[in-house]
Coordinates of C-alpha atoms in Angstrom, one line a residue:
Chain A
X1 CA -2.6 -22.3 0.8
X2 CA -0.5 -23.0 3.8
X3 CA -0.5 -26.4 5.2
X4 CA -1.0 -26.2 9.0
X5 CA -0.6 -28.5 11.6
X6 CA -3.1 -28.4 14.2
X7 CA -1.3 -29.5 17.3
X8 CA -5.2 -31.4 18.1
X9 CA -6.1 -32.4 14.7
X10 CA -2.9 -32.8 12.4
X11 CA -2.5 -31.4 9.1
X12 CA -5.2 -29.3 7.5
X13 CA -5.8 -26.6 4.9
X14 CA -5.4 -23.1 5.7
X15 CA -8.9 -22.0 5.0
X16 CA -10.1 -24.2 7.9
X17 CA -8.1 -21.5 10.0
X18 CA -8.3 -18.0 11.5
X19 CA -4.8 -16.4 11.8
X20 CA -4.7 -14.3 15.4
X21 CA -2.0 -12.3 14.9
X22 CA 1.2 -12.0 17.3
X23 CA 1.5 -14.6 20.0
X24 CA 2.7 -13.9 23.7
X25 CA 1.2 -10.5 24.1
X26 CA 0.6 -10.1 27.8
X27 CA -1.9 -7.7 29.1
X28 CA -0.5 -5.3 31.3
X29 CA -1.4 -6.6 35.0
X30 CA -2.9 -3.0 35.7
X31 CA -3.7 -0.9 33.2
X32 CA -4.5 2.0 35.3
X33 CA -0.7 2.0 36.6
X34 CA 1.1 2.1 33.3
X35 CA 1.6 5.5 30.9
X36 CA -0.2 5.8 27.4
X37 CA 3.1 5.2 25.7
X38 CA 3.1 1.6 27.3
X39 CA -0.4 1.2 26.8
X40 CA -0.4 2.0 23.3
X41 CA 2.5 -0.2 22.9
X42 CA 0.6 -3.2 24.3
X43 CA -2.3 -2.3 22.1
X44 CA -0.8 -1.6 19.2
X45 CA 2.8 -2.0 18.6
X46 CA 3.9 -5.4 17.0
X47 CA 7.3 -7.1 16.0
X48 CA 6.7 -7.7 12.1
X49 CA 9.5 -9.3 12.0
X50 CA 11.0 -10.7 8.6
X51 CA 11.9 -13.8 9.8
X52 CA 10.6 -16.3 12.7
X53 CA 7.4 -15.0 14.2
X54 CA 5.5 -16.5 16.8
X55 CA 1.9 -16.1 16.3
X56 CA -1.6 -17.5 17.3
X57 CA -4.1 -19.6 14.9
X58 CA -7.5 -21.0 15.4
X59 CA -8.7 -23.7 13.9
X60 CA -12.0 -22.8 13.3
X61 CA -13.7 -24.8 10.5
X62 CA -12.2 -28.1 12.6
X63 CA -11.7 -28.4 16.5
X64 CA -12.6 -24.6 17.1
X65 CA -9.2 -24.4 19.3
X66 CA -6.5 -21.8 19.7
X67 CA -2.7 -22.7 19.1
X68 CA 0.2 -20.8 18.8
X69 CA 2.7 -21.5 16.1
X70 CA 6.3 -20.2 14.6
X71 CA 6.5 -19.4 11.1
X72 CA 9.0 -17.9 8.7
X73 CA 7.7 -14.8 7.6
X74 CA 10.4 -14.7 4.5
X75 CA 9.6 -18.5 3.2
X76 CA 5.8 -18.6 5.2
X77 CA 7.3 -22.6 6.4
X78 CA 5.6 -23.5 9.9
X79 CA 8.7 -24.4 12.2
X80 CA 6.4 -25.8 14.7
X81 CA 3.1 -25.4 16.8
X82 CA 2.3 -25.4 19.8
X83 CA -0.4 -25.1 22.4
X84 CA -1.7 -22.1 24.3
X85 CA 0.1 -21.2 27.4
X86 CA 3.4 -23.2 26.4
X87 CA 6.4 -22.2 25.2
X88 CA 7.8 -22.8 21.4
X89 CA 10.4 -25.7 21.6
X90 CA 12.6 -24.0 18.7
X91 CA 14.9 -21.3 19.5
X92 CA 13.1 -17.7 18.7
X93 CA 15.6 -15.6 19.7
X94 CA 17.4 -16.0 16.6
X95 CA 18.3 -12.9 14.7
X96 CA 15.7 -12.0 12.1
X97 CA 16.6 -12.8 8.6
X98 CA 17.9 -9.7 6.9
Chain B
X1 CA 16.6 16.5 -19.0
X2 CA 15.8 16.4 -22.7
X3 CA 12.3 17.4 -22.7
X4 CA 9.6 15.6 -24.3
X5 CA 7.9 17.4 -27.2
X6 CA 6.5 17.3 -30.6
X7 CA 9.6 18.7 -32.2
X8 CA 11.8 16.3 -30.2
X9 CA 9.6 13.5 -31.1
X10 CA 9.7 14.5 -34.6
X11 CA 13.5 14.9 -34.8
X12 CA 14.0 11.4 -32.8
X13 CA 11.3 9.9 -35.4
X14 CA 13.9 10.7 -38.3
X15 CA 16.8 9.1 -36.1
X16 CA 15.4 5.8 -35.5
X17 CA 14.5 7.1 -31.7
X18 CA 18.6 6.3 -31.1
X19 CA 19.3 9.6 -29.5
X20 CA 16.6 9.6 -26.6
X21 CA 19.7 8.6 -24.1
X22 CA 19.0 7.3 -20.4
X23 CA 16.4 9.3 -18.6
X24 CA 18.5 9.1 -15.2
X25 CA 21.7 8.7 -14.5
X26 CA 23.2 5.4 -12.1
X27 CA 25.4 7.9 -9.8
X28 CA 28.0 6.3 -7.2
X29 CA 26.9 7.4 -3.6
X30 CA 28.3 10.2 -2.4
X31 CA 30.0 9.8 1.3
X32 CA 27.0 12.8 2.4
X33 CA 23.8 14.1 1.3
X34 CA 21.5 16.8 3.1
X35 CA 18.5 13.9 2.5
X36 CA 19.0 10.2 2.2
X37 CA 15.4 8.7 1.6
X38 CA 15.2 4.9 2.0
X39 CA 13.0 3.3 -0.4
X40 CA 12.7 4.1 -4.5
X41 CA 9.4 3.4 -5.1
X42 CA 6.5 6.2 -6.2
X43 CA 6.6 7.6 -2.5
X44 CA 10.4 8.1 -2.1
X45 CA 10.7 9.3 -5.9
X46 CA 7.9 11.7 -5.3
X47 CA 9.3 13.0 -2.1
X48 CA 13.2 13.7 -3.8
X49 CA 10.9 15.5 -6.5
X50 CA 9.2 17.6 -4.7
X51 CA 12.0 18.3 -2.4
X52 CA 14.1 19.8 -5.4
X53 CA 11.0 21.5 -7.1
X54 CA 9.4 23.1 -4.0
X55 CA 12.3 23.2 -1.3
X56 CA 14.9 23.6 -3.3
X57 CA 17.0 21.0 -1.6
X58 CA 18.8 18.9 -4.5
X59 CA 21.8 16.8 -2.1
X60 CA 19.1 14.2 -1.9
X61 CA 20.1 10.8 -2.5
X62 CA 16.9 7.9 -3.0
X63 CA 18.6 4.2 -2.0
X64 CA 17.1 1.9 -3.8
X65 CA 17.4 -2.0 -2.3
X66 CA 16.3 -3.3 -5.9
X67 CA 15.1 -1.4 -8.6
X68 CA 12.9 1.9 -8.9
X69 CA 9.1 0.9 -8.8
X70 CA 10.0 -2.6 -8.4
X71 CA 7.9 -3.0 -5.2
X72 CA 4.8 -2.1 -4.4
X73 CA 4.3 0.8 -6.8
X74 CA 4.7 -1.9 -9.7
X75 CA 2.2 -4.5 -8.2
X76 CA -0.7 -2.5 -7.5
X77 CA -4.1 -2.3 -9.7
X78 CA -3.4 1.5 -10.1
X79 CA -6.8 2.6 -8.6
X80 CA -6.9 6.6 -8.0
X81 CA -9.4 8.2 -6.1
X82 CA -10.0 10.4 -2.9
X83 CA -13.4 10.0 -1.8
X84 CA -12.4 9.1 2.2
X85 CA -14.9 9.4 4.9
X86 CA -13.1 11.3 7.4
X87 CA -11.8 14.9 6.9
X88 CA -8.0 14.4 7.3
X89 CA -8.2 11.3 4.7
X90 CA -10.2 13.6 2.2
X91 CA -7.6 16.4 2.6
X92 CA -4.7 14.1 1.9
X93 CA -6.5 12.0 -1.0
X94 CA -7.8 14.9 -2.6
X95 CA -4.5 16.6 -2.4
X96 CA -2.9 14.0 -4.0
X97 CA -5.8 13.8 -6.7
X98 CA -5.4 17.3 -7.3
X99 CA -1.6 16.8 -8.0
X100 CA -2.4 13.5 -10.5
X101 CA -4.7 16.0 -12.4
X102 CA -1.7 18.3 -13.6
X103 CA 0.9 15.6 -13.3
X104 CA 1.7 14.7 -16.9
X105 CA 2.2 18.5 -17.7
X106 CA 4.4 18.8 -14.6
X107 CA 6.9 15.9 -15.2
X108 CA 6.9 16.4 -18.8
X109 CA 5.9 12.9 -18.9
X110 CA 3.0 11.0 -19.7
X111 CA 1.5 9.0 -16.4
X112 CA -1.6 8.2 -18.9
X113 CA -3.6 9.5 -16.1
X114 CA -7.4 8.2 -16.9
X115 CA -9.9 10.0 -15.4
X116 CA -12.3 7.1 -16.0
X117 CA -14.6 7.0 -12.7
X118 CA -14.4 4.6 -10.0
X119 CA -17.7 3.0 -8.8
X120 CA -18.0 1.3 -5.3
X121 CA -20.7 -1.6 -5.7
X122 CA -22.9 -2.0 -2.5
X123 CA -24.1 -5.2 -1.8
X124 CA -26.6 -4.8 1.2
X125 CA -28.3 -2.6 3.3
X126 CA -25.1 -1.4 5.4
X127 CA -23.2 -0.9 2.2
X128 CA -25.9 1.3 0.8
X129 CA -26.2 3.5 4.2
X130 CA -22.5 3.7 4.6
X131 CA -21.8 4.7 1.0
X132 CA -24.5 7.3 1.0
X133 CA -22.6 8.6 4.2
X134 CA -19.4 8.7 2.4
X135 CA -21.3 10.4 -0.6
X136 CA -22.3 13.2 1.8
X137 CA -19.6 13.5 3.7
X138 CA -17.1 13.9 0.5
X139 CA -19.4 16.5 -0.5
X140 CA -19.3 18.9 2.4
X141 CA -15.2 18.4 1.8
X142 CA -15.8 19.9 -1.9
X143 CA -15.1 16.0 -3.3
X144 CA -17.1 14.7 -6.0
X145 CA -19.0 11.6 -5.2
X146 CA -22.2 10.6 -5.9
X147 CA -25.1 7.8 -5.6
X148 CA -26.3 5.8 -8.2
X149 CA -29.1 3.1 -8.7
X150 CA -28.3 -0.4 -9.9
X151 CA -30.3 0.7 -13.2
X152 CA -27.7 3.8 -13.1
X153 CA -24.7 1.2 -12.3
X154 CA -25.8 -0.8 -14.9
X155 CA -25.9 2.2 -17.6
X156 CA -22.4 3.6 -16.3
X157 CA -20.7 0.0 -16.7
X158 CA -22.6 -2.3 -19.0
X159 CA -20.8 -5.5 -18.0
X160 CA -21.8 -5.4 -14.3
X161 CA -24.9 -8.1 -13.6
X162 CA -27.5 -6.2 -11.9
X163 CA -29.8 -9.5 -11.4
X164 CA -31.6 -10.3 -8.2
X165 CA -30.1 -14.0 -8.6
X166 CA -26.7 -12.9 -7.1
X167 CA -25.6 -13.9 -3.6
X168 CA -24.3 -10.5 -3.4
X169 CA -26.9 -8.5 -5.5
X170 CA -26.1 -5.2 -6.3
X171 CA -28.0 -2.5 -5.1
X172 CA -26.3 0.5 -6.1
X173 CA -22.9 2.3 -6.0
X174 CA -20.7 5.4 -5.6
X175 CA -19.2 6.9 -8.3
X176 CA -16.4 9.2 -8.2
X177 CA -16.1 10.6 -11.4
X178 CA -12.4 12.4 -11.0
X179 CA -11.3 9.1 -10.1
X180 CA -9.5 6.5 -12.5
X181 CA -6.3 5.0 -12.9
X182 CA -2.7 5.8 -14.0
X183 CA 0.2 3.9 -15.2
X184 CA 2.2 2.9 -12.1
X185 CA 5.5 2.8 -13.9
X186 CA 5.4 5.8 -15.7
X187 CA 4.8 7.0 -12.0
X188 CA 8.3 6.1 -10.8
X189 CA 10.2 6.9 -13.7
X190 CA 8.3 10.5 -14.4
X191 CA 9.2 11.3 -11.2
X192 CA 12.7 9.6 -11.0
X193 CA 13.6 11.5 -14.3
X194 CA 12.7 15.1 -12.7
X195 CA 14.2 14.5 -9.7
X196 CA 17.3 13.5 -11.6
X197 CA 17.3 16.5 -13.6
X198 CA 17.5 18.2 -10.6
X199 CA 20.4 16.6 -9.2
X200 CA 18.9 14.0 -6.9
X201 CA 20.9 10.9 -7.1
X202 CA 19.1 7.9 -7.4
X203 CA 20.7 4.8 -6.1
X204 CA 19.5 1.4 -7.3
X205 CA 20.9 -1.9 -5.8
X206 CA 21.6 -0.1 -2.5
X207 CA 20.4 -2.0 0.3
X208 CA 20.1 0.0 3.9
X209 CA 21.6 -2.3 6.5
X210 CA 21.9 0.0 9.4
X211 CA 21.1 3.7 11.1
X212 CA 24.1 5.1 12.4
X213 CA 22.8 7.4 15.7
X214 CA 25.4 9.6 17.3
X215 CA 25.7 9.5 20.9
X216 CA 22.9 11.8 21.4
X217 CA 20.6 9.2 19.3
X218 CA 20.1 11.4 16.5
X219 CA 20.4 9.6 13.1
X220 CA 23.4 11.1 11.1
X221 CA 23.7 8.6 8.3
X222 CA 22.8 4.9 6.9
X223 CA 24.8 2.0 6.8
X224 CA 24.2 0.0 3.1
X225 CA 25.5 -2.2 1.3
X226 CA 27.4 0.3 -1.4
X227 CA 29.1 2.1 2.0
X228 CA 28.4 4.4 4.6
X229 CA 26.4 7.3 3.5
X230 CA 26.2 10.5 5.4
X231 CA 22.7 12.2 6.3
X232 CA 21.4 15.4 7.6
X233 CA 17.9 14.0 7.5
X234 CA 16.5 10.3 6.6
X235 CA 13.1 9.7 5.2
X236 CA 12.2 6.1 5.6
X237 CA 9.8 5.2 2.6
X238 CA 10.2 1.2 2.6
X239 CA 6.8 0.3 2.7
X240 CA 6.2 -3.2 3.7
X241 CA 9.5 -3.4 4.8
X242 CA 9.4 -0.2 7.2
X243 CA 9.4 -2.1 10.2
X244 CA 12.6 -4.0 9.2
X245 CA 14.1 -0.4 8.4
X246 CA 12.7 1.4 11.4
X247 CA 14.2 -1.6 13.6
X248 CA 17.6 -0.4 12.6
X249 CA 16.9 2.6 14.3
X250 CA 15.2 1.0 17.6
X251 CA 11.9 2.4 16.7
X252 CA 9.0 0.0 17.0
X253 CA 6.3 0.5 14.6
X254 CA 2.4 -0.3 15.0
X255 CA 2.4 -1.9 11.6
X256 CA 1.8 -5.4 10.1
X257 CA 2.8 -6.3 6.5
X258 CA 0.8 -8.4 4.6
X259 CA 0.7 -9.7 1.3
X260 CA -1.9 -7.8 -1.2
X261 CA -2.3 -9.9 -4.4
X262 CA -3.3 -9.3 -7.9
X263 CA -3.7 -10.6 -11.0
X264 CA -4.4 -9.8 -15.1
X265 CA -6.0 -11.6 -17.7
X266 CA -4.9 -12.1 -21.5
X267 CA -5.7 -8.4 -23.5
X268 CA -8.5 -7.9 -25.3
X269 CA -10.1 -5.1 -27.2
X270 CA -12.1 -2.4 -24.9
X271 CA -14.7 -4.0 -22.7
X272 CA -14.9 -2.0 -19.8
X273 CA -15.2 1.7 -19.4
X274 CA -14.4 2.1 -15.5
X275 CA -13.1 1.0 -12.6
X276 CA -15.4 -0.8 -10.4
X277 CA -14.6 -1.6 -6.7
X278 CA -16.4 -3.6 -4.7
X279 CA -15.4 -4.0 -1.0
X280 CA -18.4 -6.4 0.2
X281 CA -17.1 -9.1 -2.1
X282 CA -13.4 -8.1 -2.2
X283 CA -13.0 -7.6 -5.8
X284 CA -11.4 -4.5 -7.5
X285 CA -11.3 -4.8 -11.5
X286 CA -10.4 -2.2 -14.7
X287 CA -9.0 -2.9 -17.7
X288 CA -5.2 -1.3 -18.8
X289 CA -4.7 0.6 -21.6
X290 CA -2.6 -2.5 -23.3
X291 CA -6.4 -4.4 -23.0
X292 CA -5.7 -6.9 -20.0
X293 CA -8.2 -6.9 -16.9
X294 CA -6.3 -5.8 -13.8
X295 CA -8.0 -7.6 -10.6
X296 CA -7.3 -7.0 -7.0
X297 CA -7.7 -9.3 -4.4
X298 CA -8.1 -8.4 -0.2
X299 CA -5.0 -9.3 1.6
X300 CA -4.1 -12.9 3.0
X301 CA -4.7 -13.9 7.0
X302 CA -1.3 -13.9 8.3
X303 CA 1.9 -11.2 8.2
X304 CA 4.5 -12.0 5.2
X305 CA 7.2 -10.9 3.5
X306 CA 7.1 -13.6 0.7
X307 CA 5.6 -11.2 -2.1
X308 CA 2.9 -14.2 -2.9
X309 CA -0.2 -15.0 -1.0
X310 CA -2.3 -18.4 -1.2
X311 CA -4.2 -19.2 -4.6
X312 CA -7.5 -19.7 -2.4
X313 CA -7.6 -15.7 -1.8
X314 CA -7.3 -14.9 -5.8
X315 CA -9.8 -18.0 -6.7
X316 CA -12.4 -15.6 -4.4
X317 CA -11.9 -12.9 -5.9
X318 CA -12.2 -14.2 -9.3
X319 CA -15.3 -15.9 -8.0
X320 CA -16.9 -12.4 -7.1
X321 CA -15.4 -11.3 -10.5
X322 CA -17.3 -14.1 -12.4
X323 CA -20.6 -13.3 -10.8
X324 CA -20.7 -10.1 -10.9
X325 CA -19.3 -9.9 -14.7
X326 CA -20.4 -13.1 -16.2
X327 CA -19.1 -12.2 -20.0
X328 CA -15.4 -12.8 -17.9
X329 CA -15.6 -16.7 -16.7
X330 CA -14.2 -17.6 -20.2
X331 CA -11.0 -15.1 -19.8
X332 CA -7.9 -16.6 -19.1
X333 CA -5.6 -15.2 -16.1
X334 CA -2.0 -14.7 -17.3
X335 CA 0.3 -13.5 -14.4
X336 CA -0.5 -13.0 -10.9
X337 CA 1.5 -11.8 -8.0
X338 CA 1.9 -10.4 -4.5
X339 CA 3.0 -7.1 -3.0
X340 CA 3.7 -6.7 0.6
X341 CA 1.9 -4.0 2.3
X342 CA 2.2 -2.4 5.9
X343 CA -0.8 -1.8 7.4
X344 CA -1.5 0.3 10.2
X345 CA -4.4 -0.2 13.2
X346 CA -6.5 2.4 11.9
X347 CA -5.6 1.9 8.0
X348 CA -4.3 5.1 7.9
X349 CA -0.9 6.5 7.3
X350 CA 1.8 7.6 9.1
X351 CA 3.9 10.2 7.8
X352 CA 6.1 12.6 9.9
X353 CA 8.7 12.5 12.7
X354 CA 9.5 9.8 15.0
X355 CA 11.0 9.5 18.4
X356 CA 14.5 9.5 17.0
X357 CA 15.6 13.0 15.7
X358 CA 16.4 13.8 11.9
X359 CA 14.8 10.5 11.3
X360 CA 11.3 10.7 9.6
X361 CA 9.1 8.1 8.4
X362 CA 6.2 7.8 5.7
X363 CA 4.4 4.7 5.7
X364 CA 1.5 2.3 6.7
X365 CA -0.9 2.9 3.7
X366 CA -1.7 -0.4 3.5
X367 CA -3.5 -1.7 0.4
X368 CA -4.3 1.9 -0.8
X369 CA -0.6 3.8 -1.2
X370 CA -0.3 4.2 -5.3
X371 CA -3.6 6.8 -5.5
X372 CA -1.8 8.9 -2.9
X373 CA 1.5 8.9 -4.4
X374 CA 2.1 12.5 -5.4
X375 CA 0.5 14.0 -2.2
X376 CA 2.4 11.9 0.0
X377 CA 5.9 13.0 -1.6
X378 CA 4.8 16.6 -1.4
X379 CA 3.7 16.9 2.2
X380 CA 6.6 14.5 3.4
X381 CA 9.2 16.7 1.1
X382 CA 7.5 19.7 3.4
X383 CA 8.2 17.5 6.4
X384 CA 11.8 16.5 5.4
X385 CA 12.8 20.1 4.5
X386 CA 11.3 22.2 7.1
X387 CA 11.2 19.7 10.1
X388 CA 7.2 20.2 10.6
X389 CA 4.6 18.6 9.1
X390 CA 2.6 19.9 6.6
X391 CA -0.6 21.0 7.6
X392 CA -2.5 18.2 5.1
X393 CA -0.3 15.2 7.2
X394 CA 0.1 17.0 10.4
X395 CA -2.8 14.8 11.5
X396 CA -1.1 11.3 10.5
X397 CA 1.5 11.2 13.4
X398 CA 3.2 8.2 14.7
X399 CA 2.1 9.8 18.1
X400 CA -1.8 9.6 17.3
X401 CA -1.4 5.7 18.6
X402 CA -0.4 7.2 22.1
X403 CA -2.7 10.1 22.3
X404 CA -5.8 8.0 21.0
X405 CA -6.4 10.5 17.8
X406 CA -7.0 7.8 15.5
X407 CA -7.9 8.2 11.7
X408 CA -10.2 4.9 11.6
X409 CA -10.7 4.7 8.1
X410 CA -10.7 0.8 9.2
X411 CA -14.3 1.6 10.4
X412 CA -15.3 4.0 7.8
X413 CA -14.2 1.2 5.1
X414 CA -17.1 -0.5 6.6
X415 CA -15.8 -4.1 5.5
X416 CA -14.1 -6.6 7.2
X417 CA -10.5 -6.6 6.2

C-alpha cells in the first residue's frame, strides 16, 4: 500500500485516496472546432509513461480535496504532491526510464 | 522437433529420459526477418506459430526482453471462457475457445486444457439481469452459457456458501460449461516449440530499444540490445509495455498499464471442481492440477510498471474468498505476484494496423488476455501476413477511438473497473 502525502492533511494510507489518472489534461477550448483525431486524443490517449507520471489524486476519505502528484511508475515512489492548478517543482521533462 | 508419442515416451523411459534435448533453439539474431514480433508471451509466440503453419512465413523472429512466457503469460489465473456480450467480442473469444479445444493435439504438446466450467456469480439484482442478458446474447451467437439458481450453483460447486447471511449473497450464476483452464507455461512452451520447429527464431534476453523508420516514415527494423534487426513487418505484442514500445515509433496509444495481482495457496487434495468468478466482489478462484488454489484479484487503482500491487487489494479479495468459501479460511497462501496489464478505454483489445506503415499492434487485452491466446495469435498472424485484418479482428482497430465505434465490454461487464 502506498503512503501518500496529501498537501492538506499530510501522510495518509492509500486506501483513503482515489486515483484520478493522468493530470494536466486540458479540455479543448472549442470542442466543435477540432477534428475527430484531436478529440479522440483528448478523450482516450494517455502518456502511460514508464517513469515519472503526473497524476491526480482525491483524498476521498479525508479532506475530500483533489491534488496533483508526481510518481515514478517503476518504483511507485512519490516524488512530490502539489495543489490543483499548480505546476510541479521537480523536473517532469526528464526522459522516462528505459 | 521430436514428436511426443507413446513410443517416444516408452523409448525415453528406458533411457532415463536423457534424450529429449532442448525443445527450441537459442539462435543468434539474423540481420533481417520478414516479420519481427516484439514480445515473447503467449500471444507473440502464437502469432509466430500461425504465421509459420497457416501462412507459410517462417523467416520470423520473436524478440523477448526476458524469457518467454515470463510476463503476463506466467502470471495470470489461466481462466478461459468466451461468454462475452457483444457480437465482436463473442466472435473473437469463441474463435480462441474453439482453437483451445484442439490445441494439445495441434501442438503435440499437452497444454492441460480442462473444460471444467466457469461459473460467474451474481450477487445483486443488477448482476442477475446483466448475466441473464449475457446468457441470451451468447446463445444467439451459438455460445453455451446457462443460468443457474443459487441451489444449482451449490450443486455444481459444493464449496460455495449460499446462505442469506452473506454481505453479498449469491443469487445465482451464469455457467459456461465449455470454459475452463489451461496450463499457462505449457501454452508458451508448446507454441515456442512448434514455431521453432518450423524455422522461427525465438530470441530471448533481447530487448527492443528503438524502432527504425525510413524517410517516408515506414518502419523498417528494430534496434535491440543485441544489435539492429531489419524487418519486413513488425508486430508489437508487448502487453503492459506496449505504450513504451509504440512510443519508440512515435505512436501514442489509448492505453494505461495497471498492476493485476494473483496468489496461490498451499497445495491440497482436490476440493474445487470448477472456476468461480465474482466480478462484483473481485474474486476469481480455481484449483490447479498441482492442488493449489489459484486466486485472482482486481487491478490496483494507479498505473504502474512495478509488477507488484498493494497488499490491501489481495486482502480484499481474500475477504471475499473467505466469505464465499468458508472452508478456505484456514488455508495458507504461498505466493503472490503482480503482472502489468494494458487497459484500453473500452476494455477491448486493439489488433491491427497503426498509423506507421509496416508496424502492427496486438495489445489492450487488459485483465483477460490469456483466454484469447490462440485466437489472438491466429488473427494477428493473418493481419501480419496479408497486411489486412482477419474478419474477426477487423472491428478491433486502433482507429475505433477516433470513429467512436467502441466495443464497450467495460460497460458490458457491469462492474466497477
